[in-house]
Amino acid sequence: MMFKHNFKKVLSATAFAVALVVAPAANVLAATNDASSTQQSATATSQDQQASQDQAASQSSDANQSSATATSASSSTSTSSATSTSTVKKTTKKAKKTTKKSKKKTSKKKAVKKVAKKTTKKKATKKAKKTSKRATKKTTKAATAAVTASADQSHATDQQDDAAKKAAEVAAKKAAAAKKAAAKKAAAKKKAAAKKAAAAKKKAAKKKAAAKKKAAKKKAAAKKSSEKAAKYWIAMRESGGYYTARNGSCYGRYQLLISYLGGDLSKKNQERTADRYVYGRYGSWVNAKRFWLAHNWY
């Protein structure tokens, strides 16, 4: 009975040690499964699994050794219960030490995982920052290039607009110059036409005046000729044309009263006095001739 009781104690201690070893391993496996989202966590997890398996194997070998020791103790009827008790205590201590080591290893692994995660996170953050900076630089470069292209296009458009404005101004100046030249030419042509018309009018007026003058001259000449003829006709009727002819108180070519001559019986005075008498009394020698024909004297 004592042997059975001791054997049960050994088995219980062994089972307790195995449970202590297996439980941390299960926790480690669960932690590694949760951290398997990234590539580095997966690598750390595989390493942890390998370490856990190695640790479990070592603990199993320790448990087997403890079991073998317990079995040898049970088979040996001569071993005392004190030896069995000391063996159980040693096994329990060893199991506790193993558990502590396992916990320490687990804590260290967790710390390593945390450090690895932080390092990975920092690396990812740095990488993301670098990527963001590169993207920002690319975006800035693209924006700068777009702005530059837009500015160049705007400058080109402004140049085109300026060229178009200058061309329009040149065309407008040419049109204005052509219009001014045409107006000047038309004014010169109009002026020339007016000058020509004025010259023609002046020429016509001059010609008309000349014709009128000629006609007047001709008329005057005809009148003069008529006057001369009428004067000659009266002289021939009065004295036969002699300046010395005398008939009573009348004397000379036109038989004027001697008192009309004023004592000057010269030919010149007779002509002048006769003209003055006729033009004063009849207006012309022609009228004087008409009067003579009507009254037989003048």
C-alpha atoms as a printed R data frame, in Angstrom:
    type eleno elety resid chain resno       x       y        z
1   ATOM     1    CA   MET     A     1   0.000   0.000    0.000
2   ATOM     2    CA   MET     A     2   2.793   2.355    0.789
3   ATOM     3    CA   PHE     A     3   4.378   1.657   -2.587
4   ATOM     4    CA   LYS     A     4   1.140   2.318   -4.405
5   ATOM     5    CA   HIS     A     5   0.649   5.521   -2.505
6   ATOM     6    CA   ASN     A     6   4.176   6.719   -3.307
7   ATOM     7    CA   PHE     A     7   3.798   5.707   -6.942
8   ATOM     8    CA   LYS     A     8   0.590   7.743   -7.197
9   ATOM     9    CA   LYS     A     9   2.379  10.722   -5.692
10  ATOM    10    CA   VAL     A    10   5.174  10.373   -8.240
11  ATOM    11    CA   LEU     A    11   2.697  10.121  -11.074
12  ATOM    12    CA   SER     A    12   0.825  13.178   -9.777
13  ATOM    13    CA   ALA     A    13   4.062  15.157   -9.518
14  ATOM    14    CA   THR     A    14   5.065  14.051  -12.976
15  ATOM    15    CA   ALA     A    15   1.661  15.000  -14.418
16  ATOM    16    CA   PHE     A    16   1.837  18.353  -12.660
17  ATOM    17    CA   ALA     A    17   5.308  19.028  -14.092
18  ATOM    18    CA   VAL     A    18   4.185  18.044  -17.569
19  ATOM    19    CA   ALA     A    19   1.147  20.321  -17.226
20  ATOM    20    CA   LEU     A    20   3.371  23.178  -16.137
21  ATOM    21    CA   VAL     A    21   5.596  22.604  -19.162
22  ATOM    22    CA   VAL     A    22   2.787  22.116  -21.681
23  ATOM    23    CA   ALA     A    23   0.698  25.145  -20.586
24  ATOM    24    CA   PRO     A    24   3.399  27.776  -21.296
25  ATOM    25    CA   ALA     A    25   4.119  26.047  -24.594
26  ATOM    26    CA   ALA     A    26   0.428  26.316  -25.521
27  ATOM    27    CA   ASN     A    27   0.449  30.022  -24.580
28  ATOM    28    CA   VAL     A    28   3.540  30.568  -26.711
29  ATOM    29    CA   LEU     A    29   1.900  28.812  -29.663
30  ATOM    30    CA   ALA     A    30  -1.251  30.950  -29.313
31  ATOM    31    CA   ALA     A    31   0.870  34.116  -29.163
32  ATOM    32    CA   THR     A    32   2.837  33.089  -32.229
33  ATOM    33    CA   ASN     A    33  -0.371  32.334  -34.164
34  ATOM    34    CA   ASP     A    34  -1.685  35.835  -33.370
35  ATOM    35    CA   ALA     A    35   1.562  37.462  -34.505
36  ATOM    36    CA   SER     A    36   1.724  35.611  -37.835
37  ATOM    37    CA   SER     A    37   0.241  38.576  -39.821
38  ATOM    38    CA   THR     A    38   3.622  39.923  -40.897
39  ATOM    39    CA   GLN     A    39   6.624  38.193  -42.403
40  ATOM    40    CA   GLN     A    40   9.019  38.965  -39.562
41  ATOM    41    CA   SER     A    41   6.433  37.861  -36.893
42  ATOM    42    CA   ALA     A    42   5.985  34.582  -38.782
43  ATOM    43    CA   THR     A    43   9.752  34.043  -38.735
44  ATOM    44    CA   ALA     A    44   9.907  34.794  -34.982
45  ATOM    45    CA   THR     A    45   6.930  32.463  -34.404
46  ATOM    46    CA   SER     A    46   8.599  29.599  -36.260
47  ATOM    47    CA   GLN     A    47  11.710  30.129  -34.185
48  ATOM    48    CA   ASP     A    48   9.597  30.185  -30.980
49  ATOM    49    CA   GLN     A    49   7.783  27.022  -32.015
50  ATOM    50    CA   GLN     A    50  11.094  25.258  -32.604
51  ATOM    51    CA   ALA     A    51  12.395  26.431  -29.201
52  ATOM    52    CA   SER     A    52   9.129  25.346  -27.520
53  ATOM    53    CA   GLN     A    53   9.315  21.952  -29.163
54  ATOM    54    CA   ASP     A    54  12.936  21.583  -28.037
55  ATOM    55    CA   GLN     A    55  11.965  22.662  -24.500
56  ATOM    56    CA   ALA     A    56   8.964  20.282  -24.453
57  ATOM    57    CA   ALA     A    57  11.199  17.471  -25.618
58  ATOM    58    CA   SER     A    58  13.741  18.231  -22.885
59  ATOM    59    CA   GLN     A    59  10.959  18.415  -20.289
60  ATOM    60    CA   SER     A    60   9.474  15.149  -21.556
61  ATOM    61    CA   SER     A    61  12.879  13.514  -21.266
62  ATOM    62    CA   ASP     A    62  13.172  14.898  -17.744
63  ATOM    63    CA   ALA     A    63   9.700  13.558  -16.951
64  ATOM    64    CA   ASN     A    64  10.591  10.181  -18.475
65  ATOM    65    CA   GLN     A    65  13.727  10.110  -16.430
66  ATOM    66    CA   SER     A    66  11.658  10.984  -13.336
67  ATOM    67    CA   SER     A    67   9.191   8.245  -14.266
68  ATOM    68    CA   ALA     A    68  12.031   5.800  -14.762
69  ATOM    69    CA   THR     A    69  13.462   6.801  -11.422
70  ATOM    70    CA   ALA     A    70  10.033   6.377   -9.834
71  ATOM    71    CA   THR     A    71   9.609   3.007  -11.538
72  ATOM    72    CA   SER     A    72  13.005   1.857  -10.387
73  ATOM    73    CA   ALA     A    73  12.090   3.116   -6.944
74  ATOM    74    CA   SER     A    74   8.813   1.206   -6.996
75  ATOM    75    CA   SER     A    75  10.441  -1.940   -8.315
76  ATOM    76    CA   SER     A    76  13.012  -1.739   -5.649
77  ATOM    77    CA   THR     A    77  11.221  -2.958   -2.561
78  ATOM    78    CA   SER     A    78  14.205  -2.276   -0.435
79  ATOM    79    CA   THR     A    79  14.132   1.515   -1.068
80  ATOM    80    CA   SER     A    80  12.643   3.374    1.753
81  ATOM    81    CA   SER     A    81   9.734   5.799    1.612
82  ATOM    82    CA   ALA     A    82  12.076   8.611    2.644
83  ATOM    83    CA   THR     A    83  14.086   8.132   -0.549
84  ATOM    84    CA   SER     A    84  10.900   8.248   -2.631
85  ATOM    85    CA   THR     A    85   9.805  11.415   -0.923
86  ATOM    86    CA   SER     A    86  13.141  13.105   -1.518
87  ATOM    87    CA   THR     A    87  12.996  12.007   -5.151
88  ATOM    88    CA   VAL     A    88   9.530  13.551   -5.563
89  ATOM    89    CA   LYS     A    89  10.699  16.750   -3.945
90  ATOM    90    CA   LYS     A    90  13.717  16.877   -6.245
91  ATOM    91    CA   THR     A    91  11.505  16.248   -9.248
92  ATOM    92    CA   THR     A    92   9.102  18.968   -8.071
93  ATOM    93    CA   LYS     A    93  11.934  21.442   -7.600
94  ATOM    94    CA   LYS     A    94  13.364  20.544  -10.955
95  ATOM    95    CA   ALA     A    95   9.946  20.961  -12.533
96  ATOM    96    CA   LYS     A    96   9.558  24.341  -10.812
97  ATOM    97    CA   LYS     A    97  12.988  25.413  -12.024
98  ATOM    98    CA   THR     A    98  12.121  24.233  -15.504
99  ATOM    99    CA   THR     A    99   8.840  26.135  -15.326
100 ATOM   100    CA   LYS     A   100  10.653  29.270  -14.159
101 ATOM   101    CA   LYS     A   101  13.194  28.889  -16.929
102 ATOM   102    CA   SER     A   102  10.362  28.359  -19.387
103 ATOM   103    CA   LYS     A   103   8.591  31.467  -18.052
104 ATOM   104    CA   LYS     A   104  11.806  33.472  -18.271
105 ATOM   105    CA   LYS     A   105  12.405  32.218  -21.794
106 ATOM   106    CA   THR     A   106   8.794  32.996  -22.652
107 ATOM   107    CA   SER     A   107   9.162  36.496  -21.134
108 ATOM   108    CA   LYS     A   108  12.403  36.994  -23.011
109 ATOM   109    CA   LYS     A   109  10.785  35.778  -26.229
110 ATOM   110    CA   LYS     A   110   7.836  38.089  -25.624
111 ATOM   111    CA   ALA     A   111  10.242  40.949  -25.003
112 ATOM   112    CA   VAL     A   112  12.141  39.968  -28.144
113 ATOM   113    CA   LYS     A   113   8.846  39.814  -30.040
114 ATOM   114    CA   LYS     A   114   7.857  43.235  -28.694
115 ATOM   115    CA   VAL     A   115  11.247  44.626  -29.677
116 ATOM   116    CA   ALA     A   116  10.941  42.914  -33.069
117 ATOM   117    CA   LYS     A   117   7.425  44.299  -33.481
118 ATOM   118    CA   LYS     A   118   8.584  47.769  -32.469
119 ATOM   119    CA   THR     A   119  11.572  47.474  -34.782
120 ATOM   120    CA   THR     A   120   9.324  46.215  -37.573
121 ATOM   121    CA   LYS     A   121   6.829  48.983  -36.856
122 ATOM   122    CA   LYS     A   122   9.616  51.581  -36.806
123 ATOM   123    CA   LYS     A   123  11.029  50.165  -40.029
124 ATOM   124    CA   ALA     A   124   7.548  50.132  -41.563
125 ATOM   125    CA   THR     A   125   6.968  53.694  -40.314
126 ATOM   126    CA   LYS     A   126  10.349  54.820  -41.707
127 ATOM   127    CA   LYS     A   127   9.633  53.007  -44.946
128 ATOM   128    CA   ALA     A   128   6.165  54.552  -45.092
129 ATOM   129    CA   LYS     A   129   7.684  57.986  -44.363
130 ATOM   130    CA   LYS     A   130  10.307  57.455  -47.060
131 ATOM   131    CA   THR     A   131   7.623  56.272  -49.457
132 ATOM   132    CA   SER     A   132   5.460  59.247  -48.492
133 ATOM   133    CA   LYS     A   133   8.402  61.608  -48.948
134 ATOM   134    CA   ARG     A   134   9.170  60.066  -52.326
135 ATOM   135    CA   ALA     A   135   5.523  60.257  -53.316
136 ATOM   136    CA   THR     A   136   5.407  63.857  -52.044
137 ATOM   137    CA   LYS     A   137   8.569  64.672  -53.994
138 ATOM   138    CA   LYS     A   138   7.138  63.014  -57.092
139 ATOM   139    CA   THR     A   139   3.828  64.815  -56.588
140 ATOM   140    CA   THR     A   140   5.691  68.102  -56.016
141 ATOM   141    CA   LYS     A   141   7.821  67.503  -59.094
142 ATOM   142    CA   ALA     A   142   4.735  66.608  -61.112
143 ATOM   143    CA   ALA     A   143   2.893  69.661  -59.760
144 ATOM   144    CA   THR     A   144   5.924  71.854  -60.459
145 ATOM   145    CA   ALA     A   145   6.202  70.414  -63.951
146 ATOM   146    CA   ALA     A   146   2.470  70.940  -64.482
147 ATOM   147    CA   VAL     A   147   2.710  74.522  -63.189
148 ATOM   148    CA   THR     A   148   5.770  75.132  -65.370
149 ATOM   149    CA   ALA     A   149   4.003  73.629  -68.382
150 ATOM   150    CA   SER     A   150   0.922  75.690  -67.608
151 ATOM   151    CA   ALA     A   151   3.072  78.812  -67.214
152 ATOM   152    CA   ASP     A   152   4.867  78.035  -70.473
153 ATOM   153    CA   GLN     A   153   1.557  77.443  -72.209
154 ATOM   154    CA   SER     A   154   0.169  80.648  -70.701
155 ATOM   155    CA   HIS     A   155   3.322  82.504  -71.786
156 ATOM   156    CA   ALA     A   156   3.005  81.023  -75.268
157 ATOM   157    CA   THR     A   157  -0.681  81.995  -75.331
158 ATOM   158    CA   ASP     A   158   0.224  85.521  -74.177
159 ATOM   159    CA   GLN     A   159   2.876  85.700  -76.894
160 ATOM   160    CA   GLN     A   160   0.340  84.513  -79.449
161 ATOM   161    CA   ASP     A   161  -2.170  87.070  -78.169
162 ATOM   162    CA   ASP     A   162   0.497  89.795  -78.306
163 ATOM   163    CA   ALA     A   163   1.456  88.732  -81.829
164 ATOM   164    CA   ALA     A   164  -2.203  88.707  -82.845
165 ATOM   165    CA   LYS     A   165  -2.704  92.157  -81.269
166 ATOM   166    CA   LYS     A   166   0.390  93.495  -83.014
167 ATOM   167    CA   ALA     A   167  -0.767  91.984  -86.305
168 ATOM   168    CA   ALA     A   168  -4.215  93.503  -85.779
169 ATOM   169    CA   GLU     A   169  -2.629  96.880  -84.937
170 ATOM   170    CA   VAL     A   170  -0.401  96.686  -88.035
171 ATOM   171    CA   ALA     A   171  -3.399  95.713  -90.165
172 ATOM   172    CA   ALA     A   172  -5.440  98.549  -88.632
173 ATOM   173    CA   LYS     A   173  -2.581 101.005  -89.284
174 ATOM   174    CA   LYS     A   174  -2.275  99.772  -92.862
175 ATOM   175    CA   ALA     A   175  -6.039 100.048  -93.323
176 ATOM   176    CA   ALA     A   176  -6.022 103.554  -91.808
177 ATOM   177    CA   ALA     A   177  -3.068 104.555  -94.008
178 ATOM   178    CA   ALA     A   178  -4.795 103.097  -97.085
179 ATOM   179    CA   LYS     A   179  -8.026 104.873  -96.152
180 ATOM   180    CA   LYS     A   180  -6.145 108.123  -95.569
181 ATOM   181    CA   ALA     A   181  -4.301 107.734  -98.880
182 ATOM   182    CA   ALA     A   182  -7.579 106.967 -100.665
183 ATOM   183    CA   ALA     A   183  -9.247 109.990  -99.028
184 ATOM   184    CA   LYS     A   184  -6.247 112.151  -99.930
185 ATOM   185    CA   LYS     A   185  -6.304 110.849 -103.489
186 ATOM   186    CA   ALA     A   186 -10.054 111.412 -103.726
187 ATOM   187    CA   ALA     A   187  -9.651 114.933 -102.284
188 ATOM   188    CA   ALA     A   188  -6.836 115.657 -104.757
189 ATOM   189    CA   LYS     A   189  -8.937 114.281 -107.599
190 ATOM   190    CA   LYS     A   190 -11.927 116.310 -106.453
191 ATOM   191    CA   LYS     A   191  -9.733 119.390 -106.106
192 ATOM   192    CA   ALA     A   192  -8.274 118.802 -109.546
193 ATOM   193    CA   ALA     A   193 -11.768 118.325 -110.979
194 ATOM   194    CA   ALA     A   194 -12.961 121.480 -109.197
195 ATOM   195    CA   LYS     A   195  -9.898 123.359 -110.445
196 ATOM   196    CA   LYS     A   196 -10.470 122.050 -113.927
197 ATOM   197    CA   ALA     A   197 -14.161 122.970 -113.750
198 ATOM   198    CA   ALA     A   198 -13.241 126.418 -112.401
199 ATOM   199    CA   ALA     A   199 -10.672 126.801 -115.157
200 ATOM   200    CA   ALA     A   200 -13.230 125.691 -117.739
201 ATOM   201    CA   LYS     A   201 -15.802 128.047 -116.233
202 ATOM   202    CA   LYS     A   202 -13.285 130.854 -116.148
203 ATOM   203    CA   LYS     A   203 -12.285 130.061 -119.683
204 ATOM   204    CA   ALA     A   204 -15.918 129.986 -120.735
205 ATOM   205    CA   ALA     A   205 -16.556 133.256 -118.902
206 ATOM   206    CA   LYS     A   206 -13.458 134.742 -120.439
207 ATOM   207    CA   LYS     A   207 -14.515 133.504 -123.823
208 ATOM   208    CA   LYS     A   208 -17.982 134.853 -123.261
209 ATOM   209    CA   ALA     A   209 -16.580 138.160 -122.075
210 ATOM   210    CA   ALA     A   210 -14.274 138.234 -125.060
211 ATOM   211    CA   ALA     A   211 -17.182 137.456 -127.354
212 ATOM   212    CA   LYS     A   212 -19.265 140.056 -125.606
213 ATOM   213    CA   LYS     A   213 -16.440 142.506 -125.808
214 ATOM   214    CA   LYS     A   214 -15.921 141.628 -129.403
215 ATOM   215    CA   ALA     A   215 -19.597 142.009 -130.066
216 ATOM   216    CA   ALA     A   216 -19.618 145.290 -128.194
217 ATOM   217    CA   LYS     A   217 -16.553 146.345 -130.036
218 ATOM   218    CA   LYS     A   218 -18.115 145.275 -133.268
219 ATOM   219    CA   LYS     A   219 -21.285 147.059 -132.304
220 ATOM   220    CA   ALA     A   220 -19.286 150.092 -131.335
221 ATOM   221    CA   ALA     A   221 -17.396 149.877 -134.563
222 ATOM   222    CA   ALA     A   222 -20.649 149.520 -136.442
223 ATOM   223    CA   LYS     A   223 -22.086 152.381 -134.461
224 ATOM   224    CA   LYS     A   224 -19.008 154.409 -135.064
225 ATOM   225    CA   SER     A   225 -19.211 153.582 -138.694
226 ATOM   226    CA   SER     A   226 -22.905 154.523 -138.727
227 ATOM   227    CA   GLU     A   227 -22.152 157.684 -136.826
228 ATOM   228    CA   LYS     A   228 -19.348 158.494 -139.190
229 ATOM   229    CA   ALA     A   229 -21.537 157.800 -142.190
230 ATOM   230    CA   ALA     A   230 -24.423 159.884 -140.787
231 ATOM   231    CA   LYS     A   231 -22.037 162.718 -139.911
232 ATOM   232    CA   TYR     A   232 -20.538 162.608 -143.404
233 ATOM   233    CA   TRP     A   233 -24.030 162.516 -144.933
234 ATOM   234    CA   ILE     A   234 -25.109 165.689 -142.995
235 ATOM   235    CA   ALA     A   235 -21.827 167.460 -143.852
236 ATOM   236    CA   MET     A   236 -22.339 166.763 -147.537
237 ATOM   237    CA   ARG     A   237 -25.915 168.023 -147.378
238 ATOM   238    CA   GLU     A   238 -25.055 171.180 -145.412
239 ATOM   239    CA   SER     A   239 -21.807 172.394 -147.079
240 ATOM   240    CA   GLY     A   240 -20.767 169.851 -149.655
241 ATOM   241    CA   GLY     A   241 -18.009 168.917 -147.237
242 ATOM   242    CA   TYR     A   242 -16.159 172.276 -147.142
243 ATOM   243    CA   TYR     A   243 -14.931 173.798 -143.900
244 ATOM   244    CA   THR     A   244 -15.037 177.345 -145.264
245 ATOM   245    CA   ALA     A   245 -18.607 177.291 -146.639
246 ATOM   246    CA   ARG     A   246 -20.795 180.204 -145.418
247 ATOM   247    CA   ASN     A   247 -24.502 180.818 -145.501
248 ATOM   248    CA   GLY     A   248 -25.516 183.945 -143.677
249 ATOM   249    CA   SER     A   249 -24.769 183.478 -139.977
250 ATOM   250    CA   CYS     A   250 -23.860 179.799 -140.457
251 ATOM   251    CA   TYR     A   251 -20.334 178.727 -141.184
252 ATOM   252    CA   GLY     A   252 -18.162 175.724 -141.931
253 ATOM   253    CA   ARG     A   253 -18.524 172.078 -142.856
254 ATOM   254    CA   TYR     A   254 -21.583 171.521 -140.629
255 ATOM   255    CA   GLN     A   255 -23.107 175.026 -141.085
256 ATOM   256    CA   LEU     A   256 -23.054 175.835 -137.392
257 ATOM   257    CA   LEU     A   257 -23.839 179.318 -136.048
258 ATOM   258    CA   ILE     A   258 -20.658 181.353 -135.883
259 ATOM   259    CA   SER     A   259 -21.422 182.121 -132.246
260 ATOM   260    CA   TYR     A   260 -21.164 178.289 -131.496
261 ATOM   261    CA   LEU     A   261 -17.599 178.269 -132.735
262 ATOM   262    CA   GLY     A   262 -16.564 181.039 -130.321
263 ATOM   263    CA   GLY     A   263 -14.345 182.779 -132.807
264 ATOM   264    CA   ASP     A   264 -12.311 179.597 -133.577
265 ATOM   265    CA   LEU     A   265 -13.040 178.536 -137.153
266 ATOM   266    CA   SER     A   266 -10.433 175.778 -137.302
267 ATOM   267    CA   LYS     A   267 -11.287 172.280 -138.601
268 ATOM   268    CA   LYS     A   268 -10.604 170.691 -135.216
269 ATOM   269    CA   ASN     A   269 -12.890 173.137 -133.413
270 ATOM   270    CA   GLN     A   270 -15.588 172.692 -136.072
271 ATOM   271    CA   GLU     A   271 -15.484 168.858 -135.564
272 ATOM   272    CA   ARG     A   272 -15.506 169.133 -131.797
273 ATOM   273    CA   THR     A   273 -18.264 171.746 -131.687
274 ATOM   274    CA   ALA     A   274 -20.439 169.791 -134.182
275 ATOM   275    CA   ASP     A   275 -20.125 166.553 -132.078
276 ATOM   276    CA   ARG     A   276 -20.953 168.414 -128.906
277 ATOM   277    CA   TYR     A   277 -24.003 170.034 -130.508
278 ATOM   278    CA   VAL     A   278 -25.389 166.799 -132.082
279 ATOM   279    CA   TYR     A   279 -24.771 164.518 -129.049
280 ATOM   280    CA   GLY     A   280 -26.208 167.185 -126.767
281 ATOM   281    CA   ARG     A   281 -29.332 167.702 -128.842
282 ATOM   282    CA   TYR     A   282 -29.962 164.323 -130.624
283 ATOM   283    CA   GLY     A   283 -27.801 161.811 -128.827
284 ATOM   284    CA   SER     A   284 -26.112 160.598 -132.025
285 ATOM   285    CA   TRP     A   285 -25.433 161.559 -135.620
286 ATOM   286    CA   VAL     A   286 -27.828 158.805 -136.742
287 ATOM   287    CA   ASN     A   287 -30.671 160.443 -134.817
288 ATOM   288    CA   ALA     A   288 -29.642 163.829 -136.204
289 ATOM   289    CA   LYS     A   289 -29.793 162.340 -139.745
290 ATOM   290    CA   ARG     A   290 -33.301 160.998 -139.041
291 ATOM   291    CA   PHE     A   291 -34.358 164.455 -137.860
292 ATOM   292    CA   TRP     A   292 -32.809 166.085 -140.959
293 ATOM   293    CA   LEU     A   293 -34.654 163.637 -143.218
294 ATOM   294    CA   ALA     A   294 -37.884 164.545 -141.485
295 ATOM   295    CA   HIS     A   295 -37.376 168.327 -141.390
296 ATOM   296    CA   ASN     A   296 -34.691 169.026 -143.965
297 ATOM   297    CA   TRP     A   297 -32.466 170.584 -141.310
298 ATOM   298    CA   TYR     A   298 -30.976 169.607 -137.981
